[in-house]
Amino acid sequence: LRGTRHPASRRPVAVAAVDGRAIEPTPQGFAAAVGSRLETGGPVVLVVDTAERLRLIDGWLRQDYLPALPAHARVVLATRDPPGAVWRASFGELLRTVPLGPLAPADAAEVLRRAGLDDEQAARVNRFTRGHPLSLQLAASAVRARPDAPEDAILPTVVQELAALYLD
């Protein structure tokens, strides 16, 4: 549970994060992963990353769990798949879909610097990743492992990892 501040109110907002890859996709597994982290009494945001991995409990989340959350809770479902018609029908205007695209060059460079690359390496990596967040992370890892490798040696590693993740 991490804290942040809501920019409009300057009130502390608790953030509870759950990774859909790391939990059992059952009501019990999800509830155990969240635990009591939403019982803060104040504003809280539940962030569920890789929510597409929780398809087995999609109906339960939509019909039972989310409607039962306290009024001070908000939910962010990070998923590769946009919500279907049943989600839109269930939540109407309460549901907001925000598609995310590639990062701007300056933001991508910052991600790469934080991942341990220098400015020249970051510029080289971003030429072929073009700001795609997962590609940035994979390329940064490949460059850290082989800092002097040419771009044409790094690119196949990134493509292979992306393909494996896609097939997974």
PDB file of C-alpha atoms in Angstrom:
ATOM      1  CA  LEU A   1       0.000   0.000   0.000  1.00  0.00           C
ATOM      2  CA  ARG A   2       1.536   3.223  -1.139  1.00  0.00           C
ATOM      3  CA  GLY A   3       0.343   6.758  -0.632  1.00  0.00           C
ATOM      4  CA  THR A   4       0.036   9.580  -3.099  1.00  0.00           C
ATOM      5  CA  ARG A   5      -1.831  12.849  -3.241  1.00  0.00           C
ATOM      6  CA  HIS A   6      -4.834  13.546  -5.410  1.00  0.00           C
ATOM      7  CA  PRO A   7      -3.905  16.698  -7.374  1.00  0.00           C
ATOM      8  CA  ALA A   8      -7.345  18.324  -7.112  1.00  0.00           C
ATOM      9  CA  SER A   9      -7.890  17.872  -3.390  1.00  0.00           C
ATOM     10  CA  ARG A  10      -4.351  17.542  -2.034  1.00  0.00           C
ATOM     11  CA  ARG A  11      -5.763  14.816   0.216  1.00  0.00           C
ATOM     12  CA  PRO A  12      -3.728  11.645   0.709  1.00  0.00           C
ATOM     13  CA  VAL A  13      -4.911   8.772  -1.467  1.00  0.00           C
ATOM     14  CA  ALA A  14      -3.873   5.209  -0.676  1.00  0.00           C
ATOM     15  CA  VAL A  15      -2.983   2.963  -3.605  1.00  0.00           C
ATOM     16  CA  ALA A  16      -3.385  -0.812  -3.394  1.00  0.00           C
ATOM     17  CA  ALA A  17      -1.842  -2.730  -6.304  1.00  0.00           C
ATOM     18  CA  VAL A  18      -2.645  -6.266  -7.436  1.00  0.00           C
ATOM     19  CA  ASP A  19      -0.835  -8.036 -10.289  1.00  0.00           C
ATOM     20  CA  GLY A  20      -3.149 -10.342 -12.245  1.00  0.00           C
ATOM     21  CA  ARG A  21      -0.155 -12.534 -13.144  1.00  0.00           C
ATOM     22  CA  ALA A  22       0.701 -13.188  -9.524  1.00  0.00           C
ATOM     23  CA  ILE A  23      -2.627 -14.338  -8.105  1.00  0.00           C
ATOM     24  CA  GLU A  24      -4.945 -17.289  -8.461  1.00  0.00           C
ATOM     25  CA  PRO A  25      -7.810 -16.193 -10.766  1.00  0.00           C
ATOM     26  CA  THR A  26     -10.541 -17.117  -8.307  1.00  0.00           C
ATOM     27  CA  PRO A  27     -12.683 -14.946  -6.037  1.00  0.00           C
ATOM     28  CA  GLN A  28     -10.739 -16.292  -3.064  1.00  0.00           C
ATOM     29  CA  GLY A  29      -7.358 -15.613  -4.701  1.00  0.00           C
ATOM     30  CA  PHE A  30      -8.334 -12.072  -5.656  1.00  0.00           C
ATOM     31  CA  ALA A  31      -9.826 -11.276  -2.259  1.00  0.00           C
ATOM     32  CA  ALA A  32      -6.707 -12.649  -0.544  1.00  0.00           C
ATOM     33  CA  ALA A  33      -4.455 -10.493  -2.768  1.00  0.00           C
ATOM     34  CA  VAL A  34      -6.413  -7.341  -1.903  1.00  0.00           C
ATOM     35  CA  GLY A  35      -6.873  -8.299   1.728  1.00  0.00           C
ATOM     36  CA  SER A  36      -7.842  -5.399   3.969  1.00  0.00           C
ATOM     37  CA  ARG A  37      -5.906  -2.785   1.973  1.00  0.00           C
ATOM     38  CA  LEU A  38      -9.104  -0.985   0.912  1.00  0.00           C
ATOM     39  CA  GLU A  39     -10.206  -0.444   4.508  1.00  0.00           C
ATOM     40  CA  THR A  40      -8.313   2.815   4.948  1.00  0.00           C
ATOM     41  CA  GLY A  41     -11.313   4.956   5.797  1.00  0.00           C
ATOM     42  CA  GLY A  42     -10.032   7.498   3.277  1.00  0.00           C
ATOM     43  CA  PRO A  43      -9.767   7.638  -0.493  1.00  0.00           C
ATOM     44  CA  VAL A  44      -8.166   4.547  -2.001  1.00  0.00           C
ATOM     45  CA  VAL A  45      -7.394   3.395  -5.516  1.00  0.00           C
ATOM     46  CA  LEU A  46      -7.232  -0.310  -6.315  1.00  0.00           C
ATOM     47  CA  VAL A  47      -4.950  -0.856  -9.319  1.00  0.00           C
ATOM     48  CA  VAL A  48      -5.242  -4.261 -10.974  1.00  0.00           C
ATOM     49  CA  ASP A  49      -2.389  -4.746 -13.442  1.00  0.00           C
ATOM     50  CA  THR A  50      -2.554  -7.392 -16.167  1.00  0.00           C
ATOM     51  CA  ALA A  51      -6.287  -7.730 -15.541  1.00  0.00           C
ATOM     52  CA  GLU A  52      -6.710  -9.773 -18.718  1.00  0.00           C
ATOM     53  CA  ARG A  53      -5.286 -12.692 -16.719  1.00  0.00           C
ATOM     54  CA  LEU A  54      -8.404 -12.620 -14.527  1.00  0.00           C
ATOM     55  CA  ARG A  55     -10.944 -13.567 -17.216  1.00  0.00           C
ATOM     56  CA  LEU A  56     -12.090 -16.562 -15.169  1.00  0.00           C
ATOM     57  CA  ILE A  57     -13.484 -14.195 -12.531  1.00  0.00           C
ATOM     58  CA  ASP A  58     -14.634 -11.444 -14.876  1.00  0.00           C
ATOM     59  CA  GLY A  59     -18.322 -11.922 -14.034  1.00  0.00           C
ATOM     60  CA  TRP A  60     -17.676 -12.060 -10.299  1.00  0.00           C
ATOM     61  CA  LEU A  61     -15.569  -8.895 -10.407  1.00  0.00           C
ATOM     62  CA  ARG A  62     -18.172  -7.025 -12.447  1.00  0.00           C
ATOM     63  CA  GLN A  63     -21.313  -8.246 -10.672  1.00  0.00           C
ATOM     64  CA  ASP A  64     -20.241  -8.863  -7.090  1.00  0.00           C
ATOM     65  CA  TYR A  65     -16.860  -7.495  -6.054  1.00  0.00           C
ATOM     66  CA  LEU A  66     -16.682  -4.051  -7.657  1.00  0.00           C
ATOM     67  CA  PRO A  67     -20.260  -2.982  -6.820  1.00  0.00           C
ATOM     68  CA  ALA A  68     -19.636  -3.919  -3.164  1.00  0.00           C
ATOM     69  CA  LEU A  69     -16.570  -1.669  -2.794  1.00  0.00           C
ATOM     70  CA  PRO A  70     -16.845   1.272  -0.396  1.00  0.00           C
ATOM     71  CA  ALA A  71     -17.798   4.656  -1.867  1.00  0.00           C
ATOM     72  CA  HIS A  72     -14.304   6.034  -1.196  1.00  0.00           C
ATOM     73  CA  ALA A  73     -12.695   3.400  -3.483  1.00  0.00           C
ATOM     74  CA  ARG A  74     -11.824   3.796  -7.140  1.00  0.00           C
ATOM     75  CA  VAL A  75     -10.559   1.039  -9.439  1.00  0.00           C
ATOM     76  CA  VAL A  76      -8.077   1.043 -12.301  1.00  0.00           C
ATOM     77  CA  LEU A  77      -8.007  -2.082 -14.448  1.00  0.00           C
ATOM     78  CA  ALA A  78      -4.857  -2.129 -16.566  1.00  0.00           C
ATOM     79  CA  THR A  79      -5.407  -4.596 -19.371  1.00  0.00           C
ATOM     80  CA  ARG A  80      -4.368  -5.213 -22.937  1.00  0.00           C
ATOM     81  CA  ASP A  81      -7.988  -5.805 -23.914  1.00  0.00           C
ATOM     82  CA  PRO A  82     -10.590  -3.023 -23.884  1.00  0.00           C
ATOM     83  CA  PRO A  83     -13.681  -3.690 -21.770  1.00  0.00           C
ATOM     84  CA  GLY A  84     -16.446  -5.477 -23.630  1.00  0.00           C
ATOM     85  CA  ALA A  85     -20.066  -4.501 -24.078  1.00  0.00           C
ATOM     86  CA  VAL A  86     -21.120  -6.226 -20.843  1.00  0.00           C
ATOM     87  CA  TRP A  87     -18.753  -3.950 -18.850  1.00  0.00           C
ATOM     88  CA  ARG A  88     -20.081  -0.871 -20.625  1.00  0.00           C
ATOM     89  CA  ALA A  89     -23.659  -2.005 -20.005  1.00  0.00           C
ATOM     90  CA  SER A  90     -22.952  -2.767 -16.330  1.00  0.00           C
ATOM     91  CA  PHE A  91     -21.184   0.466 -15.450  1.00  0.00           C
ATOM     92  CA  GLY A  92     -22.328   2.954 -18.075  1.00  0.00           C
ATOM     93  CA  GLU A  93     -20.781   6.364 -17.575  1.00  0.00           C
ATOM     94  CA  LEU A  94     -18.922   5.187 -14.458  1.00  0.00           C
ATOM     95  CA  LEU A  95     -16.580   3.294 -16.795  1.00  0.00           C
ATOM     96  CA  ARG A  96     -13.829   5.278 -18.463  1.00  0.00           C
ATOM     97  CA  THR A  97     -11.531   3.724 -21.024  1.00  0.00           C
ATOM     98  CA  VAL A  98      -8.140   5.354 -21.499  1.00  0.00           C
ATOM     99  CA  PRO A  99      -6.053   3.838 -24.294  1.00  0.00           C
ATOM    100  CA  LEU A 100      -2.330   4.202 -23.757  1.00  0.00           C
ATOM    101  CA  GLY A 101       0.108   4.626 -26.605  1.00  0.00           C
ATOM    102  CA  PRO A 102       3.852   4.887 -26.834  1.00  0.00           C
ATOM    103  CA  LEU A 103       5.747   7.266 -24.587  1.00  0.00           C
ATOM    104  CA  ALA A 104       6.999  10.572 -25.907  1.00  0.00           C
ATOM    105  CA  PRO A 105      10.760  10.562 -26.650  1.00  0.00           C
ATOM    106  CA  ALA A 106      11.652  12.540 -23.513  1.00  0.00           C
ATOM    107  CA  ASP A 107       9.542  10.238 -21.307  1.00  0.00           C
ATOM    108  CA  ALA A 108      11.013   7.140 -22.972  1.00  0.00           C
ATOM    109  CA  ALA A 109      14.520   8.496 -22.383  1.00  0.00           C
ATOM    110  CA  GLU A 110      13.680   9.012 -18.702  1.00  0.00           C
ATOM    111  CA  VAL A 111      12.425   5.412 -18.386  1.00  0.00           C
ATOM    112  CA  LEU A 112      15.625   4.161 -19.991  1.00  0.00           C
ATOM    113  CA  ARG A 113      17.846   6.339 -17.762  1.00  0.00           C
ATOM    114  CA  ARG A 114      16.034   5.000 -14.693  1.00  0.00           C
ATOM    115  CA  ALA A 115      16.654   1.502 -16.033  1.00  0.00           C
ATOM    116  CA  GLY A 116      20.392   2.234 -15.944  1.00  0.00           C
ATOM    117  CA  LEU A 117      21.171   3.326 -19.509  1.00  0.00           C
ATOM    118  CA  ASP A 118      23.215   6.403 -20.329  1.00  0.00           C
ATOM    119  CA  ASP A 119      21.949   9.110 -22.715  1.00  0.00           C
ATOM    120  CA  GLU A 120      23.606   7.608 -25.802  1.00  0.00           C
ATOM    121  CA  GLN A 121      22.298   4.111 -25.050  1.00  0.00           C
ATOM    122  CA  ALA A 122      18.824   5.519 -24.353  1.00  0.00           C
ATOM    123  CA  ALA A 123      18.745   7.360 -27.678  1.00  0.00           C
ATOM    124  CA  ARG A 124      19.911   4.247 -29.517  1.00  0.00           C
ATOM    125  CA  VAL A 125      17.285   2.030 -27.850  1.00  0.00           C
ATOM    126  CA  ASN A 126      14.445   4.458 -28.402  1.00  0.00           C
ATOM    127  CA  ARG A 127      15.235   4.622 -32.142  1.00  0.00           C
ATOM    128  CA  PHE A 128      13.898   1.075 -32.533  1.00  0.00           C
ATOM    129  CA  THR A 129      11.462   0.759 -29.603  1.00  0.00           C
ATOM    130  CA  ARG A 130       9.736   4.040 -30.486  1.00  0.00           C
ATOM    131  CA  GLY A 131       8.493   4.580 -26.933  1.00  0.00           C
ATOM    132  CA  HIS A 132       6.676   1.261 -26.466  1.00  0.00           C
ATOM    133  CA  PRO A 133       6.882   0.750 -22.671  1.00  0.00           C
ATOM    134  CA  LEU A 134       7.410  -3.014 -22.635  1.00  0.00           C
ATOM    135  CA  SER A 135       9.927  -2.842 -25.484  1.00  0.00           C
ATOM    136  CA  LEU A 136      11.795  -0.131 -23.596  1.00  0.00           C
ATOM    137  CA  GLN A 137      12.122  -2.372 -20.541  1.00  0.00           C
ATOM    138  CA  LEU A 138      13.170  -5.421 -22.560  1.00  0.00           C
ATOM    139  CA  ALA A 139      15.700  -3.454 -24.601  1.00  0.00           C
ATOM    140  CA  ALA A 140      17.130  -1.813 -21.484  1.00  0.00           C
ATOM    141  CA  SER A 141      17.646  -5.240 -19.952  1.00  0.00           C
ATOM    142  CA  ALA A 142      19.327  -6.516 -23.125  1.00  0.00           C
ATOM    143  CA  VAL A 143      21.622  -3.465 -23.310  1.00  0.00           C
ATOM    144  CA  ARG A 144      22.583  -3.786 -19.635  1.00  0.00           C
ATOM    145  CA  ALA A 145      23.497  -7.432 -20.274  1.00  0.00           C
ATOM    146  CA  ARG A 146      25.543  -6.535 -23.388  1.00  0.00           C
ATOM    147  CA  PRO A 147      26.366  -2.793 -23.246  1.00  0.00           C
ATOM    148  CA  ASP A 148      28.660  -2.819 -26.291  1.00  0.00           C
ATOM    149  CA  ALA A 149      26.396  -4.918 -28.535  1.00  0.00           C
ATOM    150  CA  PRO A 150      25.240  -3.238 -31.743  1.00  0.00           C
ATOM    151  CA  GLU A 151      21.571  -2.412 -32.291  1.00  0.00           C
ATOM    152  CA  ASP A 152      21.118  -5.324 -34.688  1.00  0.00           C
ATOM    153  CA  ALA A 153      22.189  -7.685 -31.890  1.00  0.00           C
ATOM    154  CA  ILE A 154      19.783  -6.175 -29.335  1.00  0.00           C
ATOM    155  CA  LEU A 155      16.700  -5.976 -31.559  1.00  0.00           C
ATOM    156  CA  PRO A 156      16.296  -9.769 -32.031  1.00  0.00           C
ATOM    157  CA  THR A 157      16.417 -10.244 -28.254  1.00  0.00           C
ATOM    158  CA  VAL A 158      13.612  -7.726 -27.788  1.00  0.00           C
ATOM    159  CA  VAL A 159      11.508  -9.246 -30.576  1.00  0.00           C
ATOM    160  CA  GLN A 160      12.004 -12.756 -29.181  1.00  0.00           C
ATOM    161  CA  GLU A 161      10.917 -11.658 -25.683  1.00  0.00           C
ATOM    162  CA  LEU A 162       7.883  -9.799 -27.056  1.00  0.00           C
ATOM    163  CA  ALA A 163       6.872 -12.861 -29.072  1.00  0.00           C
ATOM    164  CA  ALA A 164       7.201 -15.102 -26.012  1.00  0.00           C
ATOM    165  CA  LEU A 165       5.084 -12.724 -23.929  1.00  0.00           C
ATOM    166  CA  TYR A 166       2.468 -12.538 -26.676  1.00  0.00           C
ATOM    167  CA  LEU A 167       2.281 -16.324 -26.954  1.00  0.00           C
ATOM    168  CA  ASP A 168       2.088 -16.644 -23.175  1.00  0.00           C
TER     169      ASP A 168
END
